[in-house]
Coordinates of C-alpha atoms and ligand atoms in Angstrom, one line a residue:
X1083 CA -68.8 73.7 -19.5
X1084 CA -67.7 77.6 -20.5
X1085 CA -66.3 78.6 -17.3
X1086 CA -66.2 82.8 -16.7
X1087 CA -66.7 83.3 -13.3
X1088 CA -66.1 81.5 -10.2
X1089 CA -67.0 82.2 -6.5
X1090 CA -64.1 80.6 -3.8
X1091 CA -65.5 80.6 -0.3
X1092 CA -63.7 81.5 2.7
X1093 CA -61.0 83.9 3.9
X1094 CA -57.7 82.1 4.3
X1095 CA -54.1 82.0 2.6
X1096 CA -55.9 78.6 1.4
X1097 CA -58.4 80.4 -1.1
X1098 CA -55.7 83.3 -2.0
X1099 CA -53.5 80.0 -3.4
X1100 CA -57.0 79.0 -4.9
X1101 CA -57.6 82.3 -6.8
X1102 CA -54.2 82.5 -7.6
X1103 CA -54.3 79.1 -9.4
X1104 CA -57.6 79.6 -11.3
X1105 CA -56.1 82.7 -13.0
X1106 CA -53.0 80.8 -13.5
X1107 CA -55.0 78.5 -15.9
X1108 CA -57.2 81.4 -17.1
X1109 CA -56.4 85.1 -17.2
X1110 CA -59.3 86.1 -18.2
X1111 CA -61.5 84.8 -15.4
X1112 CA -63.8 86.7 -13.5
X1113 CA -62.8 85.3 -9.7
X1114 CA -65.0 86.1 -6.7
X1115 CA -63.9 85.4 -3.6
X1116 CA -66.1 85.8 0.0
X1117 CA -65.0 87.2 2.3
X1118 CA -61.4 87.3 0.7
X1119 CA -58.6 88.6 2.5
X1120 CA -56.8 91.8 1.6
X1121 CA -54.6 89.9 -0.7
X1122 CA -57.4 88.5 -2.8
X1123 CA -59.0 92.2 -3.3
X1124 CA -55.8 92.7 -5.7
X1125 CA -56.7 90.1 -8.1
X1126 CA -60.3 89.4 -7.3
X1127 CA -63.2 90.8 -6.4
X1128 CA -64.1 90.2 -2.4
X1129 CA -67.7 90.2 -1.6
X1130 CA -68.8 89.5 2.1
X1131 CA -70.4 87.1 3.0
X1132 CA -70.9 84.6 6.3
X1133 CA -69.8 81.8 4.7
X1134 CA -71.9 79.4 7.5
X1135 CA -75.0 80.9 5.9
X1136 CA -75.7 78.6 2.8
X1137 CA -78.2 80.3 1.3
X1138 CA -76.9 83.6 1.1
X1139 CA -73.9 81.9 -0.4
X1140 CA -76.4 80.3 -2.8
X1141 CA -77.8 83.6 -3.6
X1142 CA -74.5 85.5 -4.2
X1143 CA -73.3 82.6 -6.4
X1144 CA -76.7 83.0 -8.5
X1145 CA -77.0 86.6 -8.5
X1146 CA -73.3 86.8 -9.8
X1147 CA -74.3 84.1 -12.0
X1148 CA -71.1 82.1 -11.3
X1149 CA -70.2 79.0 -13.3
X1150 CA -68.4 77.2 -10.6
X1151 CA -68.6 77.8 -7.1
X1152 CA -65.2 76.3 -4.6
X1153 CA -65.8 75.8 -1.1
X1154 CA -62.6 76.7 1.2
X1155 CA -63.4 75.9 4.8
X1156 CA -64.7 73.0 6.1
X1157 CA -67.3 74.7 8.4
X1158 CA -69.5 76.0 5.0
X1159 CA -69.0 72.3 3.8
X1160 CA -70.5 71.6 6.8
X1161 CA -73.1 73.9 6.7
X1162 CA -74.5 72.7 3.6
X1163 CA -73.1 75.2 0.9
X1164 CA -72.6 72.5 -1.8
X1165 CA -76.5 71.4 -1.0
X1166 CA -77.8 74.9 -1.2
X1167 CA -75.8 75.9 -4.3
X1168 CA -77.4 72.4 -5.8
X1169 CA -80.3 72.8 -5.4
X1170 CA -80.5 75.8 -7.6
X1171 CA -78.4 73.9 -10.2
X1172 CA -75.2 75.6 -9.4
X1173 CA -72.1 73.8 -10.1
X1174 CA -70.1 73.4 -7.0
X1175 CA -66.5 71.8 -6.2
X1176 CA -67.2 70.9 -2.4
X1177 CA -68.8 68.1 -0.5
X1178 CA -73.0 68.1 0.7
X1179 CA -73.0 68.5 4.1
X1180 CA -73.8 64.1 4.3
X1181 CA -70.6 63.6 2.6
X1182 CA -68.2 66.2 4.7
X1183 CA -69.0 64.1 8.0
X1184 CA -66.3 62.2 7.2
X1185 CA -64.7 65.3 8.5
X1186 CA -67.2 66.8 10.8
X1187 CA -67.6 63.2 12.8
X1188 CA -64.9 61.7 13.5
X1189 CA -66.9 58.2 14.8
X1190 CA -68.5 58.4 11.1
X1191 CA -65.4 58.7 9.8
X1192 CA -63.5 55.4 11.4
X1193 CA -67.3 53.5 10.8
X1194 CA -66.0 54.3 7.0
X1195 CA -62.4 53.4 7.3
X1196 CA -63.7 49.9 9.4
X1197 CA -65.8 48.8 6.4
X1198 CA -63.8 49.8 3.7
X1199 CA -60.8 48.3 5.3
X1200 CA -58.7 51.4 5.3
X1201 CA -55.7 51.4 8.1
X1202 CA -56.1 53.5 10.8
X1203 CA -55.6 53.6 14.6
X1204 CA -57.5 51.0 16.9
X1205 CA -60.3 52.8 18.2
X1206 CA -63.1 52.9 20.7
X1207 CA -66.2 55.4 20.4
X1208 CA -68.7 56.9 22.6
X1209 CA -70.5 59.4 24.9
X1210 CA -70.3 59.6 29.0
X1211 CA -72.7 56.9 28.7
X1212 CA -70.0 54.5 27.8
X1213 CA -67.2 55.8 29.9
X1214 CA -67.0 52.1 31.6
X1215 CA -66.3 50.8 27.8
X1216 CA -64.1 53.9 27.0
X1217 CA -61.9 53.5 30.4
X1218 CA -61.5 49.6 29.4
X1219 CA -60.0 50.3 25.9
X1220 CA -58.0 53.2 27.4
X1221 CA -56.4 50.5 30.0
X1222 CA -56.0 48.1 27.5
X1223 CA -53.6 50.5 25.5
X1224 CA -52.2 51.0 29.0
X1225 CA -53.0 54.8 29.0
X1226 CA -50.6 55.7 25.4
X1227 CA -53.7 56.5 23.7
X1228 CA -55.1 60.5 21.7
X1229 CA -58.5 61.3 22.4
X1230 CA -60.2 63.3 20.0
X1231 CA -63.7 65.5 20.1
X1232 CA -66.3 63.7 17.4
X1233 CA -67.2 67.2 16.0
X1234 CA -65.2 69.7 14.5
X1235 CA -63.4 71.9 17.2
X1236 CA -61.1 74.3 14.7
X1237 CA -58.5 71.7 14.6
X1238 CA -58.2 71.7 18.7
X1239 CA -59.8 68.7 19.7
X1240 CA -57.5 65.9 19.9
X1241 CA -55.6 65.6 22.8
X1242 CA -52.4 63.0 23.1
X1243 CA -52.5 61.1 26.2
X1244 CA -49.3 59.2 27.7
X1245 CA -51.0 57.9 30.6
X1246 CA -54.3 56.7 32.0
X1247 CA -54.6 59.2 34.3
X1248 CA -54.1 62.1 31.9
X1249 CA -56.5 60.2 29.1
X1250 CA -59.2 60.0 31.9
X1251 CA -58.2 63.8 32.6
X1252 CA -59.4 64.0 29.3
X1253 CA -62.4 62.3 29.1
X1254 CA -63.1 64.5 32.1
X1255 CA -62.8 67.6 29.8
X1256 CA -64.6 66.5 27.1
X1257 CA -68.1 65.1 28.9
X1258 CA -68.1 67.3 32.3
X1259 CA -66.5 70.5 31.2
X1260 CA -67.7 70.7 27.9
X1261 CA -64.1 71.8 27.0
X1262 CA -65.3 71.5 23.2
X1263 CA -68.9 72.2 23.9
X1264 CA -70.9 70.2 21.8
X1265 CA -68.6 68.8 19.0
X1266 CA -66.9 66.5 22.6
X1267 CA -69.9 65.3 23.9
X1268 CA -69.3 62.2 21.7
X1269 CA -65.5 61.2 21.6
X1270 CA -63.1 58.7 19.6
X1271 CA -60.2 57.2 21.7
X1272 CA -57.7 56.2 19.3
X1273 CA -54.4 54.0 19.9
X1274 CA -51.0 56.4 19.8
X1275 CA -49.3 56.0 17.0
X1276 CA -45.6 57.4 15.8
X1277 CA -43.8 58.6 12.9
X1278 CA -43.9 61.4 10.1
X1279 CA -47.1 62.9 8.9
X1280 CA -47.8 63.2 5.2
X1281 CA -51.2 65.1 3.7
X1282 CA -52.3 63.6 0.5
X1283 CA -55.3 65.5 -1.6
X1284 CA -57.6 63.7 -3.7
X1285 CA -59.9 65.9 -6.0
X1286 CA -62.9 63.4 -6.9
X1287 CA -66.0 63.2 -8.7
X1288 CA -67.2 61.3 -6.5
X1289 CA -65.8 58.3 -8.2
X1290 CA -62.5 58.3 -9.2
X1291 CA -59.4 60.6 -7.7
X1292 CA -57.2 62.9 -9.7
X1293 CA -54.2 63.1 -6.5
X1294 CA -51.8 66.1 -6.3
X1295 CA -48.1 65.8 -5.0
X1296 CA -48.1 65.1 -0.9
X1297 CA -47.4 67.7 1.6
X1298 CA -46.2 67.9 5.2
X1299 CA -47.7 71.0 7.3
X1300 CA -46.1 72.2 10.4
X1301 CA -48.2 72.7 13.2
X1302 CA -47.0 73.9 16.5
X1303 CA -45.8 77.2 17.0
X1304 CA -42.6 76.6 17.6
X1305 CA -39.5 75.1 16.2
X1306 CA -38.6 71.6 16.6
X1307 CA -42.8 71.3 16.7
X1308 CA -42.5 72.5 20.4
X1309 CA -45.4 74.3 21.8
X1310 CA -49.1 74.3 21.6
X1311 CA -51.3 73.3 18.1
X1312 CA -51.7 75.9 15.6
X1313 CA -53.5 76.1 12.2
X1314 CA -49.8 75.5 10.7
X1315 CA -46.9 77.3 10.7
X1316 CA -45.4 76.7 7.0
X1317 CA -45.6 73.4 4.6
X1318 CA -43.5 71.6 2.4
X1319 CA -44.4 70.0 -0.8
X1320 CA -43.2 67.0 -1.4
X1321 CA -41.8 66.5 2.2
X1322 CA -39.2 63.3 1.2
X1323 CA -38.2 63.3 -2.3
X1324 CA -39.9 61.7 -5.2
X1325 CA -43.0 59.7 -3.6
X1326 CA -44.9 58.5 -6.6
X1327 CA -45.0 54.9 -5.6
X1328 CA -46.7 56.1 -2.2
X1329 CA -49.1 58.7 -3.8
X1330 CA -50.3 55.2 -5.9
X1331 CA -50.1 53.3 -2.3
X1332 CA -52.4 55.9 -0.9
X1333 CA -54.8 56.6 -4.0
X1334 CA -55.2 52.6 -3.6
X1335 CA -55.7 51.9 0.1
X1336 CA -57.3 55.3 1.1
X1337 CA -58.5 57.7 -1.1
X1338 CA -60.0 54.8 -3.9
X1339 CA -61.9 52.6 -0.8
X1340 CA -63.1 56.1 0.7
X1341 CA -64.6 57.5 -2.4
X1342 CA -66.3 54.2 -2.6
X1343 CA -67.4 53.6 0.7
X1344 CA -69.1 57.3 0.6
X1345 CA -70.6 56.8 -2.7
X1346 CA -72.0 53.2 -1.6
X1347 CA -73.4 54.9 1.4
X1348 CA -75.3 57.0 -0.8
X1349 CA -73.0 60.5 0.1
X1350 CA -70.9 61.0 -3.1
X1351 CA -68.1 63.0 -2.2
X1352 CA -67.2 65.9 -5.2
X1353 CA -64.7 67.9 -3.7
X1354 CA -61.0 67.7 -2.3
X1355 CA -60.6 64.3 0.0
X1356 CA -57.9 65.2 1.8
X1357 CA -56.0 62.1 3.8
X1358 CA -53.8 63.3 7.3
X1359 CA -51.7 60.3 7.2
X1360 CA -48.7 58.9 9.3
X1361 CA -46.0 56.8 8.6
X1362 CA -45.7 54.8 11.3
X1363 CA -43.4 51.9 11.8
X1364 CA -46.1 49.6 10.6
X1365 CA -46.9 50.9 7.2
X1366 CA -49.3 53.9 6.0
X1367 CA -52.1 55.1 8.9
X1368 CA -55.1 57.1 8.5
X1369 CA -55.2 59.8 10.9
X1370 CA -58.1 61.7 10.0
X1371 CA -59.7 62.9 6.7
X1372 CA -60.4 66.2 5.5
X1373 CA -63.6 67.4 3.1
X1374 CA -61.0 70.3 2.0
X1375 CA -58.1 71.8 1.2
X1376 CA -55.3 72.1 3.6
X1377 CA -54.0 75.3 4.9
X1378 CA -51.2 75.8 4.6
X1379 CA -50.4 72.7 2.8
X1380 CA -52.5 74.2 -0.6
X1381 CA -50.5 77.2 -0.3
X1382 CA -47.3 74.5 -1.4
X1383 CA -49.4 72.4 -3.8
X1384 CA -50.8 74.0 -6.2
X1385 CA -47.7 76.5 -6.8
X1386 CA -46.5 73.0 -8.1
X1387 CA -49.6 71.2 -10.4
X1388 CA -48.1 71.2 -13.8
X1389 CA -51.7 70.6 -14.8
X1390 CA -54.7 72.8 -14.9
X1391 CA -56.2 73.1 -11.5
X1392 CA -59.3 74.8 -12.9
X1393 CA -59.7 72.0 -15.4
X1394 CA -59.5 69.0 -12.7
X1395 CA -62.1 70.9 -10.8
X1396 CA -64.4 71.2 -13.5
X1397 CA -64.2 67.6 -14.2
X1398 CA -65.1 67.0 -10.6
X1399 CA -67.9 68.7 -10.8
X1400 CA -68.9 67.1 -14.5
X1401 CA -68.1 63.5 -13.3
X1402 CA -65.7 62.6 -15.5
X1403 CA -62.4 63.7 -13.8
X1404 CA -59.3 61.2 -15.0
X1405 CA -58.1 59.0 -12.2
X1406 CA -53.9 59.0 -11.3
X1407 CA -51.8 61.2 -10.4
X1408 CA -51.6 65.1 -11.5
X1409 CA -48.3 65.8 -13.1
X1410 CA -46.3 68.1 -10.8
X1411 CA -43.2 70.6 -11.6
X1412 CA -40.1 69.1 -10.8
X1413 CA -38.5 70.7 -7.1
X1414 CA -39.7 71.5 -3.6
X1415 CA -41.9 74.1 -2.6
X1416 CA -41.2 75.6 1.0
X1417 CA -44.4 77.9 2.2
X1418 CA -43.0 80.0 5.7
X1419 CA -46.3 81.5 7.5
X1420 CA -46.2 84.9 9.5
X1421 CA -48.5 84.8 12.1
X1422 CA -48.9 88.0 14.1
X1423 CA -48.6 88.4 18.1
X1424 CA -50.2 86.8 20.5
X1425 CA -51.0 83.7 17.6
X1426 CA -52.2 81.1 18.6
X1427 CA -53.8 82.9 21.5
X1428 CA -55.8 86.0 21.2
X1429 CA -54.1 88.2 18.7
X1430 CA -53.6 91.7 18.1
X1431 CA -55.0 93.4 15.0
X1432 CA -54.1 96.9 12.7
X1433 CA -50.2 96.5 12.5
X1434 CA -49.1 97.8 9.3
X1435 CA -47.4 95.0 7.2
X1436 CA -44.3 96.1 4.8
X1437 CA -42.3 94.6 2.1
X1438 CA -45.0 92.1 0.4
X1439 CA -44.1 94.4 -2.8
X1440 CA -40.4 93.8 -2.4
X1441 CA -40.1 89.5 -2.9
X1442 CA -38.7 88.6 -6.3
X1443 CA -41.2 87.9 -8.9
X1444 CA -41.4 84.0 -8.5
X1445 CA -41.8 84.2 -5.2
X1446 CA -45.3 84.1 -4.4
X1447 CA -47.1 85.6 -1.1
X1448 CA -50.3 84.5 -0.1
X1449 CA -52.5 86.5 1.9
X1450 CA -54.8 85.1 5.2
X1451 CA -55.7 87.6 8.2
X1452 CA -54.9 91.2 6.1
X1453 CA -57.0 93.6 5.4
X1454 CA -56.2 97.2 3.3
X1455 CA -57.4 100.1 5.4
X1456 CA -58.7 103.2 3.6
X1457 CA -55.0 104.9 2.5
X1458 CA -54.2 101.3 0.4
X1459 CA -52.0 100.2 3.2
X1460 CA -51.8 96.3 4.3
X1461 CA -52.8 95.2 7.8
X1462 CA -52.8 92.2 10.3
X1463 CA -56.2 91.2 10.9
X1464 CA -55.8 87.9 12.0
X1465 CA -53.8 84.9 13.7
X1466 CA -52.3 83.6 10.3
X1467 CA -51.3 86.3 8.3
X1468 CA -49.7 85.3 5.4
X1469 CA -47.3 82.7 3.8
X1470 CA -44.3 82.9 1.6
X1471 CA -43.7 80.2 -0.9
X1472 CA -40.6 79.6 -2.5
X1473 CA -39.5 76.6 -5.3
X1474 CA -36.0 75.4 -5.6
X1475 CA -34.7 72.4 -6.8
X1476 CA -34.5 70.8 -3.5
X1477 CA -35.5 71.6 0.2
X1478 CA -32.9 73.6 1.3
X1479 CA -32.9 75.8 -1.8
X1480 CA -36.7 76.0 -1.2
X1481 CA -36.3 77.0 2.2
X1482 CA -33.3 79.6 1.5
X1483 CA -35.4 81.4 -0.8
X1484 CA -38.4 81.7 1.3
X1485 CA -37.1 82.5 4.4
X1486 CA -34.9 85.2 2.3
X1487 CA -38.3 86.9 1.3
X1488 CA -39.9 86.5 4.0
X1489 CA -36.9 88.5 6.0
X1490 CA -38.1 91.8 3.5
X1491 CA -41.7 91.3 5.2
X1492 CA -42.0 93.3 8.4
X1493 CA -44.8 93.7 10.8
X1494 CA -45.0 94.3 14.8
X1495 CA -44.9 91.3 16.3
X1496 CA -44.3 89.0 13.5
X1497 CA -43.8 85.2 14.5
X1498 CA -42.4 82.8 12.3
X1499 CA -41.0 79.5 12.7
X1500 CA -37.0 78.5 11.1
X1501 CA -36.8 75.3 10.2
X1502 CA -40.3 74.9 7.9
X1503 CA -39.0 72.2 5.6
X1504 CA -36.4 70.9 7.6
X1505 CA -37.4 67.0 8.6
X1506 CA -39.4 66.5 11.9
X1507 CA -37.7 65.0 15.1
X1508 CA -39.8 62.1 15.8
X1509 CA -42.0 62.1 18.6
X1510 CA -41.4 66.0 19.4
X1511 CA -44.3 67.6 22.1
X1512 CA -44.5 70.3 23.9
Ligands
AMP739 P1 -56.5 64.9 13.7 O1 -57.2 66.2 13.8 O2 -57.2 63.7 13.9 O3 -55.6 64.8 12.5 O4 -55.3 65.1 14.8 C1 -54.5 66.2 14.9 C2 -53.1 65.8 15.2 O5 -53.1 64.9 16.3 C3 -52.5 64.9 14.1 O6 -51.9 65.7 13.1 C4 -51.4 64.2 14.9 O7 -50.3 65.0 15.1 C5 -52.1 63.9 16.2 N1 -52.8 62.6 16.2 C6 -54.0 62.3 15.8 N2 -54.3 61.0 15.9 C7 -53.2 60.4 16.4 C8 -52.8 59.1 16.7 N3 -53.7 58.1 16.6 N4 -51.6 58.9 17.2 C9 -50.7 59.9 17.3 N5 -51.0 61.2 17.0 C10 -52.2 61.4 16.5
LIG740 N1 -53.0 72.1 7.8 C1 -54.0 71.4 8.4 C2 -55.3 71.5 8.0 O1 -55.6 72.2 7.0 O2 -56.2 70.9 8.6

């Protein structure tokens, strides 16, 4: 398939890195993005849009007559994007809203990993009406347990426990104060488990998995991964060296039986499968999946496919992407976010933002909450605000060269953690 335009969905440094990549493998491409940010409205054309409402999605992708449409978030997975764009034979790279519960329920999710025999945490599911059963497992793992909200809850609804008094605190908050409204009505207590996390993507057909080079995110606010949850504060790509034999590990025990398991349930997943694992003492966990890119972790990734982003996603959509690993550029990448003030709380808005213009050419700078007011000039407009990703031969050459752009970036208020890239201390809370 001829592909001359293309509509990415969402608003995040995610679908910048998207954008960017498409053009990478096409110059000549016509690239829509909705909303955008203000950094996509320099190489693409941003048209808004509520990306929750599928059918005007639908229409704007058939109005624009777009060859291929990529879904960003996973809230428009959610809300049936892929299905709408379907069903007026639009080709789309993103899951149907059946297939992205294995994201947007987390009980459906460990139902699949159960019968498809991937590894994950023990686990216990249920609503206030099984508190008795829920209490039981929590005593059982004597109170070291994470108890998560089933829906989605903007990556907020998991909360570690180290005791039984503070997992029943949580219960609490889930089913009598509605902390997470409806997505915590229904919860999944999960065993705690310890070690590194690793984020492994898996573009699929719905059949077989092309996988890209793993990444690590960074998500509390502060350094040393002190302080509360954010969206992520920076990535690294790949986070330990060479890890070819465990991409294969993964693509076999995780991505592989997942695929399978959604396709045998009659939900063929076509989109990006993407695997929150940890390492744990044990061998390879899954911690949760994905029906999407990470963010920041894409913003790492795909500065490093050696292949042809645009053609894997195609192939997706065709059915006949190749399975294996995509070849990758040799080298780390090191992606630093900027958040603005106040992040991850309520932040402020409209501070001018300096110096994007001023990072040496192969340094790239991907836009998330920025908008360009009326004189041209760059401003924050939301928690995120951009990332600044850097390649060197290893991590700390990586890390020097990003954090040595990012120091030519100004705005009021900027946050930004130091030690992106640097290895985790195990076992770190706030
Ligand atoms: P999730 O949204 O399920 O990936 O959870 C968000 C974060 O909570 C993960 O990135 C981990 O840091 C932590 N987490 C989730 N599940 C577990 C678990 N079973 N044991 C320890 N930490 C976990
Ligand atoms: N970086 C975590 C996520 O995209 O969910």
């Amino acid at each position: 398939m001829g592909i001359g335009r293309v509509l990415i969905v969402g608003s995040g440094g995610r679908e910048h890195a998207l954008a960017w990549a498409c053009l990478r493998d096409a110059p000549g491409l016509s690239v829509i993005v909705a909303p955008g940010t203000g950094g996509t409205a320099g190489i693409a054309e941003n048209i808004a849009v509520d990306v929750i409402d599928a059918q005007a999605v639908a229409r704007l992708a058939a109005e624009r007559e777009v060859d291929l449409v990529i879904i960003g978030p996973d809230a428009a997975a959610a809300a049936g994007v892929a299905d709408a764009c379907a069903a007026r034979g639009i080709p789309v790279f993103g899951p149907t809203a059946a297939a992205a519960r294995i994201e947007s329920s987390k009980t459906f999710a460990k139902q699949v990993m159960e019968t498809a025999g991937i590894p994950t945490a023990r686990w216990c599911a249920g609503d206030a009406a099984d508190r008795t059963r829920l209490s039981g497992f929590i005593a059982e793992l004597g109170g070291a347990c994470v108890v998560k909200a089933d829906g989605l809850a903007l990556g907020k609804g998991v909360m570690v426990c180290g005791d039984v008094a503070e997992a029943e605190r949580a219960l609490d908050e889930c089913f009598g104060e509605l902390r997470f409204g409806d997505a915590g009505r229904r919860v999944v207590v999960e065993e705690l488990l310890t070690g590194p996390e690793v984020s492994v993507f898996g573009l699929s057909d719905g059949d077989r998995v092309r996988t890209l080079v793993p990444a690590r995110d960074h998500k509390r606010i502060f350094d040393g991964d002190r302080g509360p949850n954010t969206g992520g504060m920076g990535a690294v790509a790949p986070p330990d060296g060479a890890m070819d034999a465990f991409v294969d590990e993964v693509s076999r025990t995780v991505l592989d039986p997942c695929i399978a398991a959604l396709r045998e349930h009659g939900n063929p997943f076509v989109g990006c499968l993407y695997a929150g694992l940890m390492l744990t003492p044990d061998g390879v966990r899954v911690l949760e999946f994905n029906a999407r890119f990470g963010d920041p972790e894409t913003q790492v990734v795909l500065p490093l496919l050696d292949e042809s982003l645009l053609d894997i996603l195609t192939a997706c959509v065709r059915g006949d992407v190749s399975a294996g690993v995509a070849r990758a550029r040799p080298g780390v990448a090191v992606g630093v976010v900027a958040a603005a003030a106040g992040y991850p709380g309520d932040v402020r808005r409209g501070d001018v933002i300096t110096g994007t213009d001023a990072l040496d050419d192969d340094v790239l700078c991907f836009h998330a909450g920025t908008a360009r007011d009326g004189a041209g000039t760059f401003r924050t407009a939301g928690g995120r605000v951009l990332c600044v990703t850097a390649i060197g031969p290893d991590a700390e050459a990586a890390r020097a060269r990003a954090y040595g752009n990012l120091a030519r970036v100004h705005f009021d208020g900027l946050q930004a953690r130091s030690d992106i890239g640097r290895p985790v201390a195990a076992g770190a809370r706030s």
